PDB file of C-alpha atoms in Angstrom:
ATOM      1  CA  UNK A   7      -1.020  15.960 -57.260  1.00 49.00           C
ATOM      2  CA  UNK A   8       1.563  15.377 -59.927  1.00 49.00           C
ATOM      3  CA  UNK A   9       0.360  16.133 -63.425  1.00 49.00           C
ATOM      4  CA  UNK A  10       0.894  12.707 -65.010  1.00 53.00           C
ATOM      5  CA  UNK A  11      -2.635  11.367 -64.848  1.00 50.00           C
ATOM      6  CA  UNK A  12      -1.848   8.896 -62.061  1.00 62.00           C
ATOM      7  CA  UNK A  13      -3.463  10.876 -59.238  1.00 76.00           C
ATOM      8  CA  UNK A  14      -0.428  10.342 -57.039  1.00 88.00           C
ATOM      9  CA  UNK A  15       0.752  12.852 -54.436  1.00 88.00           C
ATOM     10  CA  UNK A  16       4.186  14.068 -53.488  1.00 90.00           C
ATOM     11  CA  UNK A  17       5.160  14.416 -49.816  1.00 91.00           C
ATOM     12  CA  UNK A  18       4.573  18.159 -50.047  1.00 91.00           C
ATOM     13  CA  UNK A  19       1.088  17.662 -51.450  1.00 90.00           C
ATOM     14  CA  UNK A  20       0.375  15.002 -48.849  1.00 89.00           C
ATOM     15  CA  UNK A  21       1.502  17.407 -46.146  1.00 90.00           C
ATOM     16  CA  UNK A  22      -0.822  20.127 -47.401  1.00 90.00           C
ATOM     17  CA  UNK A  23      -3.707  17.673 -47.649  1.00 87.00           C
ATOM     18  CA  UNK A  24      -3.306  16.418 -44.081  1.00 87.00           C
ATOM     19  CA  UNK A  25      -1.859  19.397 -42.229  1.00 89.00           C
ATOM     20  CA  UNK A  26       1.201  17.380 -41.183  1.00 90.00           C
ATOM     21  CA  UNK A  27       4.723  18.558 -41.777  1.00 92.00           C
ATOM     22  CA  UNK A  28       6.855  17.181 -44.583  1.00 93.00           C
ATOM     23  CA  UNK A  29       9.468  16.247 -42.002  1.00 93.00           C
ATOM     24  CA  UNK A  30       6.980  14.146 -39.982  1.00 93.00           C
ATOM     25  CA  UNK A  31       5.652  12.339 -43.051  1.00 93.00           C
ATOM     26  CA  UNK A  32       9.168  11.648 -44.299  1.00 93.00           C
ATOM     27  CA  UNK A  33      10.162  10.246 -40.900  1.00 93.00           C
ATOM     28  CA  UNK A  34       7.141   7.928 -40.748  1.00 92.00           C
ATOM     29  CA  UNK A  35       7.858   6.853 -44.300  1.00 91.00           C
ATOM     30  CA  UNK A  36      11.524   6.180 -43.473  1.00 91.00           C
ATOM     31  CA  UNK A  37      10.411   4.063 -40.486  1.00 90.00           C
ATOM     32  CA  UNK A  38       8.248   1.881 -42.704  1.00 89.00           C
ATOM     33  CA  UNK A  39       4.870   3.036 -41.432  1.00 90.00           C
ATOM     34  CA  UNK A  40       3.992   4.872 -44.658  1.00 91.00           C
ATOM     35  CA  UNK A  41       5.827   3.307 -47.599  1.00 91.00           C
ATOM     36  CA  UNK A  42       5.484   5.174 -50.907  1.00 91.00           C
ATOM     37  CA  UNK A  43       3.434   3.486 -53.602  1.00 91.00           C
ATOM     38  CA  UNK A  44       5.798   4.646 -56.348  1.00 90.00           C
ATOM     39  CA  UNK A  45       8.607   7.051 -57.166  1.00 89.00           C
ATOM     40  CA  UNK A  46       8.709   9.821 -59.726  1.00 85.00           C
ATOM     41  CA  UNK A  47      11.186   9.946 -62.578  1.00 82.00           C
ATOM     42  CA  UNK A  48      13.276  12.178 -60.351  1.00 83.00           C
ATOM     43  CA  UNK A  49      13.191   9.641 -57.490  1.00 86.00           C
ATOM     44  CA  UNK A  50      10.671  11.445 -55.303  1.00 88.00           C
ATOM     45  CA  UNK A  51       8.271   9.409 -53.186  1.00 90.00           C
ATOM     46  CA  UNK A  52       4.656   9.295 -54.347  1.00 92.00           C
ATOM     47  CA  UNK A  53       1.518   8.400 -52.439  1.00 91.00           C
ATOM     48  CA  UNK A  54      -2.080   7.610 -53.351  1.00 90.00           C
ATOM     49  CA  UNK A  55      -5.511   8.137 -51.762  1.00 87.00           C
ATOM     50  CA  UNK A  56      -5.071   5.039 -49.621  1.00 88.00           C
ATOM     51  CA  UNK A  57      -1.881   6.594 -48.286  1.00 89.00           C
ATOM     52  CA  UNK A  58      -3.909   9.581 -47.097  1.00 89.00           C
ATOM     53  CA  UNK A  59      -6.228   7.289 -45.105  1.00 89.00           C
ATOM     54  CA  UNK A  60      -3.232   5.340 -43.803  1.00 89.00           C
ATOM     55  CA  UNK A  61      -1.589   8.579 -42.750  1.00 91.00           C
ATOM     56  CA  UNK A  62      -4.680   9.688 -40.844  1.00 90.00           C
ATOM     57  CA  UNK A  63      -4.681   6.356 -38.950  1.00 90.00           C
ATOM     58  CA  UNK A  64      -0.987   6.742 -38.145  1.00 90.00           C
ATOM     59  CA  UNK A  65      -1.602  10.239 -36.834  1.00 90.00           C
ATOM     60  CA  UNK A  66      -4.528   9.060 -34.685  1.00 90.00           C
ATOM     61  CA  UNK A  67      -2.568   6.185 -33.164  1.00 88.00           C
ATOM     62  CA  UNK A  68       0.450   8.384 -32.507  1.00 88.00           C
ATOM     63  CA  UNK A  69      -1.721  11.040 -30.856  1.00 87.00           C
ATOM     64  CA  UNK A  70      -3.052   8.274 -28.602  1.00 85.00           C
ATOM     65  CA  UNK A  71       0.513   7.568 -27.544  1.00 85.00           C
ATOM     66  CA  UNK A  72       1.260   4.368 -29.466  1.00 85.00           C
ATOM     67  CA  UNK A  73       4.819   3.800 -30.586  1.00 87.00           C
ATOM     68  CA  UNK A  74       5.732   3.259 -34.232  1.00 88.00           C
ATOM     69  CA  UNK A  75       6.324  -0.452 -33.635  1.00 89.00           C
ATOM     70  CA  UNK A  76       2.700  -0.885 -32.549  1.00 88.00           C
ATOM     71  CA  UNK A  77       1.527   1.336 -35.405  1.00 89.00           C
ATOM     72  CA  UNK A  78       3.361  -0.851 -37.920  1.00 89.00           C
ATOM     73  CA  UNK A  79       1.839  -4.013 -36.410  1.00 88.00           C
ATOM     74  CA  UNK A  80      -1.648  -2.553 -36.829  1.00 88.00           C
ATOM     75  CA  UNK A  81      -0.991  -1.404 -40.387  1.00 88.00           C
ATOM     76  CA  UNK A  82       0.510  -4.765 -41.364  1.00 86.00           C
ATOM     77  CA  UNK A  83      -2.430  -6.675 -39.889  1.00 87.00           C
ATOM     78  CA  UNK A  84      -0.339  -8.420 -37.220  1.00 88.00           C
ATOM     79  CA  UNK A  85      -2.568  -6.946 -34.514  1.00 87.00           C
ATOM     80  CA  UNK A  86      -5.922  -5.227 -34.464  1.00 88.00           C
ATOM     81  CA  UNK A  87      -6.419  -1.698 -33.239  1.00 86.00           C
ATOM     82  CA  UNK A  88      -8.454  -3.135 -30.344  1.00 90.00           C
ATOM     83  CA  UNK A  89      -5.629  -5.450 -29.279  1.00 87.00           C
ATOM     84  CA  UNK A  90      -3.055  -2.683 -29.385  1.00 84.00           C
ATOM     85  CA  UNK A  91      -5.406  -0.321 -27.565  1.00 85.00           C
ATOM     86  CA  UNK A  92      -5.977  -2.872 -24.779  1.00 87.00           C
ATOM     87  CA  UNK A  93      -2.234  -3.357 -24.333  1.00 83.00           C
ATOM     88  CA  UNK A  94      -1.703   0.383 -24.324  1.00 83.00           C
ATOM     89  CA  UNK A  95      -4.412   0.865 -21.710  1.00 86.00           C
ATOM     90  CA  UNK A  96      -2.636  -1.632 -19.455  1.00 81.00           C
ATOM     91  CA  UNK A  97       0.656   0.199 -19.937  1.00 80.00           C
ATOM     92  CA  UNK A  98      -0.989   3.542 -19.229  1.00 83.00           C
ATOM     93  CA  UNK A  99      -2.602   2.136 -16.089  1.00 79.00           C
ATOM     94  CA  UNK A 100       0.823   1.065 -14.842  1.00 77.00           C
ATOM     95  CA  UNK A 101       2.244   4.506 -15.615  1.00 79.00           C
ATOM     96  CA  UNK A 102      -0.667   6.204 -13.866  1.00 80.00           C
ATOM     97  CA  UNK A 103      -0.210   4.028 -10.767  1.00 75.00           C
ATOM     98  CA  UNK A 104       3.487   4.849 -10.745  1.00 75.00           C
ATOM     99  CA  UNK A 105       2.779   8.556 -11.091  1.00 79.00           C
ATOM    100  CA  UNK A 106       0.255   8.441  -8.266  1.00 76.00           C
ATOM    101  CA  UNK A 107       2.767   6.722  -5.994  1.00 76.00           C
ATOM    102  CA  UNK A 108       5.331   9.357  -6.992  1.00 79.00           C
ATOM    103  CA  UNK A 109       2.869  12.121  -6.145  1.00 77.00           C
ATOM    104  CA  UNK A 110       2.021  10.497  -2.819  1.00 76.00           C
ATOM    105  CA  UNK A 111       5.696  10.119  -1.891  1.00 77.00           C
ATOM    106  CA  UNK A 112       6.446  13.729  -2.810  1.00 80.00           C
ATOM    107  CA  UNK A 113       3.447  14.906  -0.765  1.00 78.00           C
ATOM    108  CA  UNK A 114       4.748  12.925   2.195  1.00 76.00           C
ATOM    109  CA  UNK A 115       8.253  14.318   1.734  1.00 79.00           C
ATOM    110  CA  UNK A 116       6.888  17.860   1.646  1.00 80.00           C
ATOM    111  CA  UNK A 117       4.734  17.310   4.720  1.00 76.00           C
ATOM    112  CA  UNK A 118       7.522  15.681   6.737  1.00 75.00           C
ATOM    113  CA  UNK A 119      10.266  17.992   5.544  1.00 80.00           C
ATOM    114  CA  UNK A 120      12.237  14.827   4.804  1.00 74.00           C
ATOM    115  CA  UNK A 121      15.954  14.720   4.130  1.00 81.00           C
ATOM    116  CA  UNK A 122      17.452  13.212   0.974  1.00 80.00           C
ATOM    117  CA  UNK A 123      18.115   9.930   2.809  1.00 79.00           C
ATOM    118  CA  UNK A 124      14.580   9.776   4.188  1.00 77.00           C
ATOM    119  CA  UNK A 125      13.170  10.552   0.752  1.00 81.00           C
ATOM    120  CA  UNK A 126      15.137   7.670  -0.769  1.00 81.00           C
ATOM    121  CA  UNK A 127      13.896   5.295   1.926  1.00 76.00           C
ATOM    122  CA  UNK A 128      10.277   6.410   1.587  1.00 76.00           C
ATOM    123  CA  UNK A 129      10.377   6.022  -2.180  1.00 80.00           C
ATOM    124  CA  UNK A 130      11.830   2.526  -1.880  1.00 79.00           C
ATOM    125  CA  UNK A 131       9.288   1.439   0.730  1.00 77.00           C
ATOM    126  CA  UNK A 132       6.356   2.920  -1.213  1.00 75.00           C
ATOM    127  CA  UNK A 133       7.308   1.038  -4.384  1.00 76.00           C
ATOM    128  CA  UNK A 134       7.699  -2.386  -2.829  1.00 77.00           C
ATOM    129  CA  UNK A 135       5.527  -5.087  -4.343  1.00 77.00           C
ATOM    130  CA  UNK A 136       2.835  -6.745  -2.250  1.00 75.00           C
ATOM    131  CA  UNK A 137       5.118  -9.792  -1.887  1.00 80.00           C
ATOM    132  CA  UNK A 138       7.982  -7.614  -0.675  1.00 83.00           C
ATOM    133  CA  UNK A 139       5.726  -5.843   1.797  1.00 81.00           C
ATOM    134  CA  UNK A 140       4.468  -9.200   3.060  1.00 83.00           C
ATOM    135  CA  UNK A 141       8.068 -10.372   3.495  1.00 87.00           C
ATOM    136  CA  UNK A 142       8.757  -7.462   5.874  1.00 86.00           C
ATOM    137  CA  UNK A 143       5.692  -8.416   7.927  1.00 85.00           C
ATOM    138  CA  UNK A 144       6.506 -12.146   7.859  1.00 87.00           C
ATOM    139  CA  UNK A 145      10.037 -11.515   9.126  1.00 89.00           C
ATOM    140  CA  UNK A 146       8.622  -9.354  11.921  1.00 88.00           C
ATOM    141  CA  UNK A 147       6.080 -12.030  12.913  1.00 89.00           C
ATOM    142  CA  UNK A 148       8.717 -14.781  12.773  1.00 90.00           C
ATOM    143  CA  UNK A 149      10.990 -12.865  15.132  1.00 90.00           C
ATOM    144  CA  UNK A 150       8.434 -11.923  17.777  1.00 88.00           C
ATOM    145  CA  UNK A 151       6.779 -15.399  17.846  1.00 89.00           C
ATOM    146  CA  UNK A 152       9.931 -17.528  17.509  1.00 90.00           C
ATOM    147  CA  UNK A 153       9.864 -20.424  19.986  1.00 88.00           C
ATOM    148  CA  UNK A 154       6.570 -19.315  21.562  1.00 86.00           C
ATOM    149  CA  UNK A 155       4.372 -22.122  20.309  1.00 84.00           C
ATOM    150  CA  UNK A 156       1.682 -21.600  22.940  1.00 84.00           C
ATOM    151  CA  UNK A 157       1.031 -17.977  21.950  1.00 84.00           C
ATOM    152  CA  UNK A 158      -2.497 -17.324  20.748  1.00 83.00           C
ATOM    153  CA  UNK A 159      -2.607 -18.203  17.012  1.00 85.00           C
ATOM    154  CA  UNK A 160      -5.328 -15.596  16.589  1.00 82.00           C
ATOM    155  CA  UNK A 161      -2.802 -12.909  17.538  1.00 82.00           C
ATOM    156  CA  UNK A 162      -0.268 -14.368  15.096  1.00 83.00           C
ATOM    157  CA  UNK A 163      -2.722 -14.223  12.197  1.00 82.00           C
ATOM    158  CA  UNK A 164      -3.934 -10.749  13.114  1.00 79.00           C
ATOM    159  CA  UNK A 165      -0.350  -9.516  13.269  1.00 81.00           C
ATOM    160  CA  UNK A 166       0.561 -11.134   9.967  1.00 79.00           C
ATOM    161  CA  UNK A 167      -2.474  -9.592   8.255  1.00 74.00           C
ATOM    162  CA  UNK A 168      -1.639  -5.981   9.107  1.00 71.00           C
ATOM    163  CA  UNK A 169      -1.413  -3.336   6.408  1.00 59.00           C
ATOM    164  CA  UNK A 170       0.501  -4.921   3.537  1.00 66.00           C
ATOM    165  CA  UNK A 171      -2.159  -4.307   0.905  1.00 70.00           C
ATOM    166  CA  UNK A 172      -1.220  -0.808  -0.148  1.00 73.00           C
ATOM    167  CA  UNK A 173      -3.718  -0.062  -2.953  1.00 72.00           C
ATOM    168  CA  UNK A 174      -2.667   0.607  -6.542  1.00 68.00           C
ATOM    169  CA  UNK A 175      -4.052   4.119  -6.179  1.00 72.00           C
ATOM    170  CA  UNK A 176      -2.793   5.128  -2.725  1.00 75.00           C
ATOM    171  CA  UNK A 177      -3.478   8.447  -1.113  1.00 78.00           C
ATOM    172  CA  UNK A 178      -0.566  10.411   0.372  1.00 75.00           C
ATOM    173  CA  UNK A 179      -1.931   9.457   3.803  1.00 80.00           C
ATOM    174  CA  UNK A 180      -1.814   5.747   2.956  1.00 83.00           C
ATOM    175  CA  UNK A 181       1.734   6.000   1.627  1.00 79.00           C
ATOM    176  CA  UNK A 182       2.758   7.919   4.739  1.00 80.00           C
ATOM    177  CA  UNK A 183       1.119   5.287   6.978  1.00 83.00           C
ATOM    178  CA  UNK A 184       2.760   2.378   5.126  1.00 83.00           C
ATOM    179  CA  UNK A 185       6.191   3.995   5.275  1.00 82.00           C
ATOM    180  CA  UNK A 186       5.843   4.614   9.018  1.00 83.00           C
ATOM    181  CA  UNK A 187       4.497   1.094   9.529  1.00 85.00           C
ATOM    182  CA  UNK A 188       7.407  -0.480   7.621  1.00 84.00           C
ATOM    183  CA  UNK A 189       9.872   1.603   9.617  1.00 84.00           C
ATOM    184  CA  UNK A 190       8.132   0.596  12.849  1.00 85.00           C
ATOM    185  CA  UNK A 191       8.180  -3.119  12.033  1.00 86.00           C
ATOM    186  CA  UNK A 192      11.929  -2.937  11.489  1.00 84.00           C
ATOM    187  CA  UNK A 193      12.604  -0.913  14.644  1.00 86.00           C
ATOM    188  CA  UNK A 194      14.495  -2.999  17.233  1.00 88.00           C
ATOM    189  CA  UNK A 195      12.854  -1.386  20.267  1.00 85.00           C
ATOM    190  CA  UNK A 196       9.376  -1.927  18.848  1.00 86.00           C
ATOM    191  CA  UNK A 197      10.184  -5.556  18.039  1.00 88.00           C
ATOM    192  CA  UNK A 198      11.458  -6.088  21.580  1.00 86.00           C
ATOM    193  CA  UNK A 199       8.287  -4.596  23.061  1.00 82.00           C
ATOM    194  CA  UNK A 200       6.098  -6.795  20.868  1.00 85.00           C
ATOM    195  CA  UNK A 201       8.198  -9.818  21.766  1.00 87.00           C
ATOM    196  CA  UNK A 202       7.609  -9.183  25.482  1.00 81.00           C
ATOM    197  CA  UNK A 203       3.874  -8.974  24.882  1.00 80.00           C
ATOM    198  CA  UNK A 204       3.868 -12.295  23.045  1.00 84.00           C
ATOM    199  CA  UNK A 205       5.953 -13.872  25.812  1.00 83.00           C
ATOM    200  CA  UNK A 206       3.361 -12.763  28.369  1.00 79.00           C
ATOM    201  CA  UNK A 207       0.589 -14.156  26.209  1.00 77.00           C
ATOM    202  CA  UNK A 208       2.339 -17.498  25.717  1.00 81.00           C
ATOM    203  CA  UNK A 209       3.008 -17.836  29.454  1.00 76.00           C
ATOM    204  CA  UNK A 210      -0.697 -17.385  30.234  1.00 73.00           C
ATOM    205  CA  UNK A 211      -1.922 -20.047  27.834  1.00 75.00           C
ATOM    206  CA  UNK A 212      -2.148 -23.796  28.135  1.00 73.00           C
ATOM    207  CA  UNK A 213      -2.446 -26.418  25.393  1.00 73.00           C
ATOM    208  CA  UNK A 214      -6.240 -26.394  25.670  1.00 76.00           C
ATOM    209  CA  UNK A 215      -6.706 -22.628  25.587  1.00 77.00           C
ATOM    210  CA  UNK A 216      -8.850 -21.825  22.528  1.00 76.00           C
ATOM    211  CA  UNK A 217      -7.626 -19.488  19.806  1.00 74.00           C
ATOM    212  CA  UNK A 218      -8.999 -16.006  20.205  1.00 71.00           C
ATOM    213  CA  UNK A 219      -9.073 -16.099  24.001  1.00 68.00           C
ATOM    214  CA  UNK A 220      -6.935 -12.963  23.991  1.00 69.00           C
ATOM    215  CA  UNK A 221      -9.680 -11.063  22.186  1.00 71.00           C
ATOM    216  CA  UNK A 222     -12.227 -12.471  24.611  1.00 74.00           C
ATOM    217  CA  UNK A 223     -10.221 -11.013  27.529  1.00 74.00           C
ATOM    218  CA  UNK A 224      -9.907  -7.673  25.750  1.00 75.00           C
ATOM    219  CA  UNK A 225     -13.658  -7.478  25.201  1.00 80.00           C
ATOM    220  CA  UNK A 226     -14.331  -8.505  28.785  1.00 82.00           C
ATOM    221  CA  UNK A 227     -12.016  -5.722  30.019  1.00 81.00           C
ATOM    222  CA  UNK A 228     -13.823  -3.131  27.910  1.00 84.00           C
ATOM    223  CA  UNK A 229     -17.240  -4.361  29.054  1.00 88.00           C
ATOM    224  CA  UNK A 230     -16.462  -4.598  32.780  1.00 88.00           C
ATOM    225  CA  UNK A 231     -14.590  -1.307  32.967  1.00 87.00           C
ATOM    226  CA  UNK A 232     -17.158   0.426  30.773  1.00 88.00           C
ATOM    227  CA  UNK A 233     -19.888  -0.674  33.157  1.00 90.00           C
ATOM    228  CA  UNK A 234     -17.865   0.469  36.194  1.00 90.00           C
ATOM    229  CA  UNK A 235     -17.215   3.870  34.666  1.00 91.00           C
ATOM    230  CA  UNK A 236     -20.885   4.209  33.748  1.00 91.00           C
ATOM    231  CA  UNK A 237     -21.719   3.606  37.424  1.00 91.00           C
ATOM    232  CA  UNK A 238     -19.280   6.296  38.451  1.00 92.00           C
ATOM    233  CA  UNK A 239     -16.734   3.937  40.013  1.00 91.00           C
ATOM    234  CA  UNK A 240     -13.428   5.768  40.280  1.00 92.00           C
ATOM    235  CA  UNK A 241     -10.138   3.813  40.069  1.00 89.00           C
ATOM    236  CA  UNK A 242      -9.345   4.652  43.692  1.00 90.00           C
ATOM    237  CA  UNK A 243     -12.734   3.422  44.939  1.00 89.00           C
ATOM    238  CA  UNK A 244     -12.685   0.085  46.810  1.00 89.00           C
ATOM    239  CA  UNK A 245     -15.234  -1.189  44.296  1.00 91.00           C
ATOM    240  CA  UNK A 246     -12.522  -0.847  41.639  1.00 90.00           C
ATOM    241  CA  UNK A 247     -10.553  -3.514  43.503  1.00 89.00           C
ATOM    242  CA  UNK A 248     -13.524  -5.862  43.102  1.00 90.00           C
ATOM    243  CA  UNK A 249     -13.736  -5.073  39.380  1.00 89.00           C
ATOM    244  CA  UNK A 250     -10.050  -5.973  38.974  1.00 88.00           C
ATOM    245  CA  UNK A 251     -10.603  -9.248  40.831  1.00 89.00           C
ATOM    246  CA  UNK A 252     -13.534 -10.115  38.587  1.00 87.00           C
ATOM    247  CA  UNK A 253     -11.480  -9.283  35.508  1.00 84.00           C
ATOM    248  CA  UNK A 254      -8.137 -10.843  36.460  1.00 82.00           C
ATOM    249  CA  UNK A 255      -8.938 -13.395  39.136  1.00 81.00           C
ATOM    250  CA  UNK A 256      -8.095 -13.349  42.825  1.00 81.00           C
ATOM    251  CA  UNK A 257      -4.511 -14.590  42.437  1.00 80.00           C
ATOM    252  CA  UNK A 258      -3.390 -12.480  39.467  1.00 78.00           C
ATOM    253  CA  UNK A 259      -0.010 -10.774  39.549  1.00 81.00           C
ATOM    254  CA  UNK A 260      -1.318  -7.244  39.154  1.00 81.00           C
ATOM    255  CA  UNK A 261       2.152  -5.725  38.757  1.00 81.00           C
ATOM    256  CA  UNK A 262       2.738  -8.010  35.746  1.00 78.00           C
ATOM    257  CA  UNK A 263      -0.643  -7.060  34.295  1.00 80.00           C
ATOM    258  CA  UNK A 264       0.264  -3.400  34.642  1.00 79.00           C
ATOM    259  CA  UNK A 265       3.511  -3.956  32.749  1.00 75.00           C
ATOM    260  CA  UNK A 266       1.623  -5.683  29.951  1.00 73.00           C
ATOM    261  CA  UNK A 267      -0.942  -2.925  29.617  1.00 73.00           C
ATOM    262  CA  UNK A 268       1.794  -0.328  29.470  1.00 67.00           C
ATOM    263  CA  UNK A 269       3.448  -2.342  26.695  1.00 65.00           C
ATOM    264  CA  UNK A 270       0.139  -2.676  24.882  1.00 65.00           C
ATOM    265  CA  UNK A 271      -0.353   1.060  24.869  1.00 60.00           C
ATOM    266  CA  UNK A 272       3.232   1.508  23.671  1.00 59.00           C
ATOM    267  CA  UNK A 273       2.718  -0.695  20.592  1.00 69.00           C
ATOM    268  CA  UNK A 274      -0.864   0.362  19.750  1.00 73.00           C
ATOM    269  CA  UNK A 275       0.405   2.708  17.041  1.00 79.00           C
ATOM    270  CA  UNK A 276       0.825  -0.134  14.565  1.00 78.00           C
ATOM    271  CA  UNK A 277      -2.913  -0.860  14.636  1.00 78.00           C
ATOM    272  CA  UNK A 278      -3.664   2.735  13.722  1.00 81.00           C
ATOM    273  CA  UNK A 279      -1.173   2.626  10.862  1.00 84.00           C
ATOM    274  CA  UNK A 280      -2.501  -0.698   9.579  1.00 82.00           C
ATOM    275  CA  UNK A 281      -6.018   0.721   9.450  1.00 82.00           C
ATOM    276  CA  UNK A 282      -4.769   3.819   7.642  1.00 84.00           C
ATOM    277  CA  UNK A 283      -2.960   1.720   5.013  1.00 83.00           C
ATOM    278  CA  UNK A 284      -6.139  -0.241   4.358  1.00 80.00           C
ATOM    279  CA  UNK A 285      -8.189   2.945   4.171  1.00 78.00           C
ATOM    280  CA  UNK A 286     -10.287   1.765   7.098  1.00 75.00           C
ATOM    281  CA  UNK A 287     -11.540   3.692  10.071  1.00 69.00           C
ATOM    282  CA  UNK A 288      -9.046   3.686  12.922  1.00 61.00           C
ATOM    283  CA  UNK A 289      -9.929   0.859  15.334  1.00 59.00           C
ATOM    284  CA  UNK A 290     -11.176   1.982  18.741  1.00 59.00           C
ATOM    285  CA  UNK A 291      -8.322   2.127  21.218  1.00 62.00           C
ATOM    286  CA  UNK A 292     -10.528   2.247  24.320  1.00 72.00           C
ATOM    287  CA  UNK A 293      -8.031   4.597  25.896  1.00 73.00           C
ATOM    288  CA  UNK A 294     -10.387   5.580  28.699  1.00 81.00           C
ATOM    289  CA  UNK A 295     -10.974   1.958  29.732  1.00 83.00           C
ATOM    290  CA  UNK A 296      -7.275   1.099  29.709  1.00 79.00           C
ATOM    291  CA  UNK A 297      -6.402   4.302  31.548  1.00 82.00           C
ATOM    292  CA  UNK A 298      -8.974   3.357  34.216  1.00 88.00           C
ATOM    293  CA  UNK A 299      -7.419  -0.124  34.596  1.00 85.00           C
ATOM    294  CA  UNK A 300      -3.924   1.345  34.868  1.00 83.00           C
ATOM    295  CA  UNK A 301      -5.050   3.790  37.548  1.00 89.00           C
ATOM    296  CA  UNK A 302      -6.932   1.046  39.421  1.00 89.00           C
ATOM    297  CA  UNK A 303      -3.935  -1.316  39.309  1.00 87.00           C
ATOM    298  CA  UNK A 304      -1.753   1.426  40.778  1.00 89.00           C
ATOM    299  CA  UNK A 305      -4.332   2.148  43.465  1.00 88.00           C
ATOM    300  CA  UNK A 306      -4.941  -1.551  44.241  1.00 88.00           C
ATOM    301  CA  UNK A 307      -1.698  -3.416  43.500  1.00 84.00           C
ATOM    302  CA  UNK A 308      -2.881  -6.517  45.323  1.00 69.00           C
ATOM    303  CA  UNK A 309      -0.672  -8.936  47.131  1.00 56.00           C
TER     304      UNK A 309
END
């Protein structure tokens, strides 16, 4: 305190009183956050008791990560501490989400042993917005359904709704699944396989076929084959031929059905990835039932 009866403090005295460095106080003063209340005869900056309280608030806000612009707005009364804190929380949340995505990508890179090019691609795919992720899916759906107006709309909606909702706080496994899913959806061979499946579906349907009939057939296959397997019916048993007839009809082209099932098994990976992106349990693939049908179709190819 200077000995002039005013009770004012020099920067050095203010530094000793608060434990801050003279350099820090001078910088905050130069930036307008802590203006001096007066100057000494020698031109030195002087501060009062209110300056000490103001300085403690500045220190607190800075320790919480607020920039000097926000600190000045609080001190000038333009914004309340609560308003600035809320804005800062939102900014921190965004930074935390970004850091978590970064960590997930790096974990994936380490696990895959990815090259520099693969790392760049994974990082780009992981940071796509929900709208950008949906665009990739929409383009995929548009291509495989183009011109096939009789295809089951239930399949279209199910395909369009696959794993685009990567959460704000993704695990490395979810990032890995989304990256693989995005790569798969843009793979020409996978698109061609999916297109053939949709063509088969469209060819089987008439204008009066209800939406969701494809799922009905799938469930019927699982039920009929599950019952046959439970009864010990082997694919090569003549009773398996009767099961196929009940499932497909007497006049079905069994060779075409076999091709479709093989395609379905080829593209089943995307369902697993979609479930992983959503953090859901992997959907049952009913591999045993489909394997039984494949074996039975080979044993009983029909006419």
